[in-house]
Amino acid sequence: MKWMQHTCRQAAELMSLQRDEPLGFWRALGLKLHLGVCGDCREVDRQLDRLSDLSAGLWGGAHGAGEEGDGTQR
Ligand SMILES: [Zn+2]
């Protein structure tokens, strides 16, 4: 099923892309399948999540008083 297999590089591109815009159905599915078989990319995905949390915290901190919580903060 070569047509829906992603290389790690494509997977990495999709992972950063999906943080800016929703992937199409097939691209999201292909990425999910790749993450299912590739532990390296799962790790990258986790680190990207941590990075975006971190930068969200940084930007939030810079704003200081203007808190716009979405109810998901711990
Ligand atoms: Zn991979």
mmCIF file of N, CA and C and ligand atoms in Angstrom:
data_model
loop_
_atom_site.group_PDB
_atom_site.id
_atom_site.type_symbol
_atom_site.label_atom_id
_atom_site.label_comp_id
_atom_site.label_asym_id
_atom_site.label_seq_id
_atom_site.Cartn_x
_atom_site.Cartn_y
_atom_site.Cartn_z
ATOM 1 N N MET A 1 0.843 -1.197 0.000
ATOM 2 C CA MET A 1 0.000 0.000 0.000
ATOM 3 C C MET A 1 0.869 1.234 0.000
ATOM 4 N N LYS A 2 1.681 1.318 -0.995
ATOM 5 C CA LYS A 2 2.672 2.382 -1.045
ATOM 6 C C LYS A 2 2.029 3.765 -1.119
ATOM 7 N N TRP A 3 0.848 3.821 -1.733
ATOM 8 C CA TRP A 3 0.239 5.123 -1.992
ATOM 9 C C TRP A 3 -0.115 5.866 -0.716
ATOM 10 N N MET A 4 -0.297 5.168 0.383
ATOM 11 C CA MET A 4 -0.618 5.937 1.587
ATOM 12 C C MET A 4 0.500 5.881 2.622
ATOM 13 N N GLN A 5 1.662 5.465 2.208
ATOM 14 C CA GLN A 5 2.772 5.484 3.152
ATOM 15 C C GLN A 5 3.530 6.791 3.055
ATOM 16 N N HIS A 6 3.882 7.290 4.195
ATOM 17 C CA HIS A 6 4.646 8.527 4.243
ATOM 18 C C HIS A 6 6.073 8.209 4.639
ATOM 19 N N THR A 7 6.977 8.954 4.104
ATOM 20 C CA THR A 7 8.330 8.889 4.635
ATOM 21 C C THR A 7 8.367 9.717 5.907
ATOM 22 N N CYS A 8 9.413 9.535 6.695
ATOM 23 C CA CYS A 8 9.517 10.281 7.946
ATOM 24 C C CYS A 8 9.573 11.780 7.667
ATOM 25 N N ARG A 9 10.183 12.127 6.556
ATOM 26 C CA ARG A 9 10.280 13.561 6.251
ATOM 27 C C ARG A 9 8.916 14.137 5.940
ATOM 28 N N GLN A 10 8.142 13.412 5.153
ATOM 29 C CA GLN A 10 6.787 13.892 4.858
ATOM 30 C C GLN A 10 5.956 13.962 6.127
ATOM 31 N N ALA A 11 6.134 12.957 6.976
ATOM 32 C CA ALA A 11 5.377 12.934 8.236
ATOM 33 C C ALA A 11 5.718 14.155 9.080
ATOM 34 N N ALA A 12 7.006 14.496 9.128
ATOM 35 C CA ALA A 12 7.418 15.660 9.921
ATOM 36 C C ALA A 12 6.803 16.932 9.356
ATOM 37 N N GLU A 13 6.765 17.027 8.033
ATOM 38 C CA GLU A 13 6.152 18.213 7.420
ATOM 39 C C GLU A 13 4.676 18.303 7.783
ATOM 40 N N LEU A 14 3.992 17.168 7.686
ATOM 41 C CA LEU A 14 2.565 17.160 8.006
ATOM 42 C C LEU A 14 2.332 17.492 9.474
ATOM 43 N N MET A 15 3.206 16.993 10.346
ATOM 44 C CA MET A 15 3.019 17.254 11.771
ATOM 45 C C MET A 15 3.120 18.739 12.089
ATOM 46 N N SER A 16 4.081 19.419 11.445
ATOM 47 C CA SER A 16 4.167 20.858 11.738
ATOM 48 C C SER A 16 3.048 21.606 11.012
ATOM 49 N N LEU A 17 2.669 21.107 9.842
ATOM 50 C CA LEU A 17 1.588 21.749 9.087
ATOM 51 C C LEU A 17 0.278 21.692 9.864
ATOM 52 N N GLN A 18 0.000 20.543 10.477
ATOM 53 C CA GLN A 18 -1.309 20.371 11.119
ATOM 54 C C GLN A 18 -1.450 21.249 12.354
ATOM 55 N N ARG A 19 -0.355 21.843 12.800
ATOM 56 C CA ARG A 19 -0.486 22.766 13.921
ATOM 57 C C ARG A 19 -0.911 24.151 13.447
ATOM 58 N N ASP A 20 -0.834 24.374 12.143
ATOM 59 C CA ASP A 20 -1.273 25.655 11.593
ATOM 60 C C ASP A 20 -2.628 25.566 10.920
ATOM 61 N N GLU A 21 -2.897 24.436 10.294
ATOM 62 C CA GLU A 21 -4.140 24.297 9.549
ATOM 63 C C GLU A 21 -4.543 22.837 9.556
ATOM 64 N N PRO A 22 -5.839 22.567 9.450
ATOM 65 C CA PRO A 22 -6.265 21.170 9.436
ATOM 66 C C PRO A 22 -5.779 20.469 8.174
ATOM 67 N N LEU A 23 -5.316 19.243 8.350
ATOM 68 C CA LEU A 23 -4.925 18.460 7.186
ATOM 69 C C LEU A 23 -6.191 17.933 6.524
ATOM 70 N N GLY A 24 -6.080 17.625 5.255
ATOM 71 C CA GLY A 24 -7.199 16.954 4.615
ATOM 72 C C GLY A 24 -7.354 15.553 5.190
ATOM 73 N N PHE A 25 -8.472 14.931 4.908
ATOM 74 C CA PHE A 25 -8.751 13.609 5.456
ATOM 75 C C PHE A 25 -7.646 12.617 5.125
ATOM 76 N N TRP A 26 -7.260 12.554 3.870
ATOM 77 C CA TRP A 26 -6.290 11.536 3.464
ATOM 78 C C TRP A 26 -4.906 11.812 4.022
ATOM 79 N N ARG A 27 -4.549 13.081 4.091
ATOM 80 C CA ARG A 27 -3.235 13.395 4.646
ATOM 81 C C ARG A 27 -3.201 13.086 6.139
ATOM 82 N N ALA A 28 -4.296 13.424 6.828
ATOM 83 C CA ALA A 28 -4.361 13.130 8.258
ATOM 84 C C ALA A 28 -4.317 11.622 8.490
ATOM 85 N N LEU A 29 -5.016 10.888 7.639
ATOM 86 C CA LEU A 29 -5.024 9.429 7.777
ATOM 87 C C LEU A 29 -3.641 8.851 7.513
ATOM 88 N N GLY A 30 -2.998 9.345 6.472
ATOM 89 C CA GLY A 30 -1.665 8.855 6.154
ATOM 90 C C GLY A 30 -0.691 9.134 7.283
ATOM 91 N N LEU A 31 -0.804 10.313 7.863
ATOM 92 C CA LEU A 31 0.071 10.666 8.983
ATOM 93 C C LEU A 31 -0.198 9.750 10.164
ATOM 94 N N LYS A 32 -1.473 9.508 10.430
ATOM 95 C CA LYS A 32 -1.835 8.654 11.563
ATOM 96 C C LYS A 32 -1.281 7.245 11.351
ATOM 97 N N LEU A 33 -1.382 6.762 10.132
ATOM 98 C CA LEU A 33 -0.847 5.430 9.845
ATOM 99 C C LEU A 33 0.657 5.404 10.038
ATOM 100 N N HIS A 34 1.314 6.448 9.592
ATOM 101 C CA HIS A 34 2.770 6.485 9.741
ATOM 102 C C HIS A 34 3.154 6.511 11.221
ATOM 103 N N LEU A 35 2.443 7.312 11.989
ATOM 104 C CA LEU A 35 2.738 7.374 13.427
ATOM 105 C C LEU A 35 2.473 6.024 14.088
ATOM 106 N N GLY A 36 1.512 5.279 13.522
ATOM 107 C CA GLY A 36 1.208 3.971 14.076
ATOM 108 C C GLY A 36 2.354 2.985 13.939
ATOM 109 N N VAL A 37 3.174 3.147 12.913
ATOM 110 C CA VAL A 37 4.248 2.187 12.686
ATOM 111 C C VAL A 37 5.621 2.753 12.985
ATOM 112 N N CYS A 38 5.720 4.049 13.223
ATOM 113 C CA CYS A 38 7.037 4.663 13.345
ATOM 114 C C CYS A 38 7.187 5.350 14.706
ATOM 115 N N GLY A 39 7.894 4.702 15.594
ATOM 116 C CA GLY A 39 8.088 5.244 16.939
ATOM 117 C C GLY A 39 8.876 6.541 16.929
ATOM 118 N N ASP A 40 9.805 6.678 16.004
ATOM 119 C CA ASP A 40 10.596 7.911 15.929
ATOM 120 C C ASP A 40 9.694 9.114 15.705
ATOM 121 N N CYS A 41 8.771 8.971 14.771
ATOM 122 C CA CYS A 41 7.907 10.099 14.453
ATOM 123 C C CYS A 41 6.913 10.362 15.572
ATOM 124 N N ARG A 42 6.502 9.301 16.285
ATOM 125 C CA ARG A 42 5.645 9.546 17.454
ATOM 126 C C ARG A 42 6.379 10.421 18.462
ATOM 127 N N GLU A 43 7.655 10.142 18.627
ATOM 128 C CA GLU A 43 8.451 10.927 19.576
ATOM 129 C C GLU A 43 8.551 12.382 19.114
ATOM 130 N N VAL A 44 8.775 12.564 17.809
ATOM 131 C CA VAL A 44 8.828 13.927 17.261
ATOM 132 C C VAL A 44 7.506 14.643 17.500
ATOM 133 N N ASP A 45 6.414 13.935 17.290
ATOM 134 C CA ASP A 45 5.097 14.524 17.481
ATOM 135 C C ASP A 45 4.923 14.977 18.926
ATOM 136 N N ARG A 46 5.378 14.144 19.853
ATOM 137 C CA ARG A 46 5.264 14.490 21.265
ATOM 138 C C ARG A 46 6.095 15.735 21.572
ATOM 139 N N GLN A 47 7.289 15.785 20.978
ATOM 140 C CA GLN A 47 8.150 16.944 21.256
ATOM 141 C C GLN A 47 7.573 18.218 20.658
ATOM 142 N N LEU A 48 6.951 18.101 19.496
ATOM 143 C CA LEU A 48 6.313 19.278 18.909
ATOM 144 C C LEU A 48 5.199 19.780 19.812
ATOM 145 N N ASP A 49 4.441 18.839 20.392
ATOM 146 C CA ASP A 49 3.392 19.237 21.326
ATOM 147 C C ASP A 49 3.980 20.001 22.498
ATOM 148 N N ARG A 50 5.087 19.466 23.012
ATOM 149 C CA ARG A 50 5.706 20.102 24.178
ATOM 150 C C ARG A 50 6.213 21.489 23.802
ATOM 151 N N LEU A 51 6.801 21.594 22.608
ATOM 152 C CA LEU A 51 7.317 22.886 22.145
ATOM 153 C C LEU A 51 6.200 23.911 22.022
ATOM 154 N N SER A 52 5.061 23.494 21.465
ATOM 155 C CA SER A 52 3.995 24.472 21.274
ATOM 156 C C SER A 52 3.404 24.858 22.617
ATOM 157 N N ASP A 53 3.362 23.924 23.565
ATOM 158 C CA ASP A 53 2.956 24.285 24.930
ATOM 159 C C ASP A 53 3.890 25.329 25.493
ATOM 160 N N LEU A 54 5.174 25.064 25.292
ATOM 161 C CA LEU A 54 6.197 25.933 25.849
ATOM 162 C C LEU A 54 6.083 27.339 25.272
ATOM 163 N N SER A 55 5.961 27.448 23.949
ATOM 164 C CA SER A 55 5.917 28.773 23.354
ATOM 165 C C SER A 55 4.600 29.457 23.707
ATOM 166 N N ALA A 56 3.524 28.689 23.851
ATOM 167 C CA ALA A 56 2.263 29.286 24.292
ATOM 168 C C ALA A 56 2.451 29.889 25.677
ATOM 169 N N GLY A 57 3.184 29.190 26.526
ATOM 170 C CA GLY A 57 3.454 29.705 27.860
ATOM 171 C C GLY A 57 4.277 30.977 27.807
ATOM 172 N N LEU A 58 5.271 30.985 26.919
ATOM 173 C CA LEU A 58 6.121 32.162 26.797
ATOM 174 C C LEU A 58 5.314 33.371 26.352
ATOM 175 N N TRP A 59 4.510 33.171 25.300
ATOM 176 C CA TRP A 59 3.731 34.308 24.798
ATOM 177 C C TRP A 59 2.722 34.739 25.835
ATOM 178 N N GLY A 60 2.110 33.770 26.507
ATOM 179 C CA GLY A 60 1.138 34.093 27.539
ATOM 180 C C GLY A 60 1.785 34.915 28.643
ATOM 181 N N GLY A 61 3.015 34.512 29.017
ATOM 182 C CA GLY A 61 3.716 35.215 30.080
ATOM 183 C C GLY A 61 4.034 36.643 29.677
ATOM 184 N N ALA A 62 4.366 36.858 28.392
ATOM 185 C CA ALA A 62 4.721 38.182 27.915
ATOM 186 C C ALA A 62 3.523 39.117 27.990
ATOM 187 N N HIS A 63 2.335 38.537 27.837
ATOM 188 C CA HIS A 63 1.149 39.376 27.885
ATOM 189 C C HIS A 63 0.832 39.840 29.297
ATOM 190 N N GLY A 64 1.288 39.075 30.274
ATOM 191 C CA GLY A 64 1.099 39.476 31.652
ATOM 192 C C GLY A 64 -0.350 39.394 32.091
ATOM 193 N N ALA A 65 -0.980 40.558 32.266
ATOM 194 C CA ALA A 65 -2.282 40.596 32.919
ATOM 195 C C ALA A 65 -3.409 40.056 32.041
ATOM 196 N N GLY A 66 -3.314 40.219 30.742
ATOM 197 C CA GLY A 66 -4.436 39.853 29.886
ATOM 198 C C GLY A 66 -4.603 38.355 29.721
ATOM 199 N N GLU A 67 -5.247 37.741 30.649
ATOM 200 C CA GLU A 67 -5.425 36.285 30.564
ATOM 201 C C GLU A 67 -6.681 35.930 29.806
ATOM 202 N N GLU A 68 -6.515 35.084 28.791
ATOM 203 C CA GLU A 68 -7.691 34.567 28.127
ATOM 204 C C GLU A 68 -7.664 33.058 28.222
ATOM 205 N N GLY A 69 -8.023 32.553 29.356
ATOM 206 C CA GLY A 69 -7.990 31.107 29.575
ATOM 207 C C GLY A 69 -9.077 30.435 28.767
ATOM 208 N N ASP A 70 -8.779 29.229 28.268
ATOM 209 C CA ASP A 70 -9.799 28.490 27.536
ATOM 210 C C ASP A 70 -10.319 27.315 28.367
ATOM 211 N N GLY A 71 -9.996 27.337 29.640
ATOM 212 C CA GLY A 71 -10.521 26.306 30.511
ATOM 213 C C GLY A 71 -9.724 25.012 30.508
ATOM 214 N N THR A 72 -8.641 24.956 29.700
ATOM 215 C CA THR A 72 -7.869 23.723 29.646
ATOM 216 C C THR A 72 -6.552 23.832 30.410
ATOM 217 N N GLN A 73 -6.361 24.942 31.077
ATOM 218 C CA GLN A 73 -5.115 25.083 31.815
ATOM 219 C C GLN A 73 -5.127 24.262 33.090
ATOM 220 N N ARG A 74 -3.954 23.787 33.450
ATOM 221 C CA ARG A 74 -3.841 23.131 34.750
ATOM 222 C C ARG A 74 -3.156 24.056 35.729
HETATM 223 ZN ZN ZN B 1 8.640 8.064 10.646
#
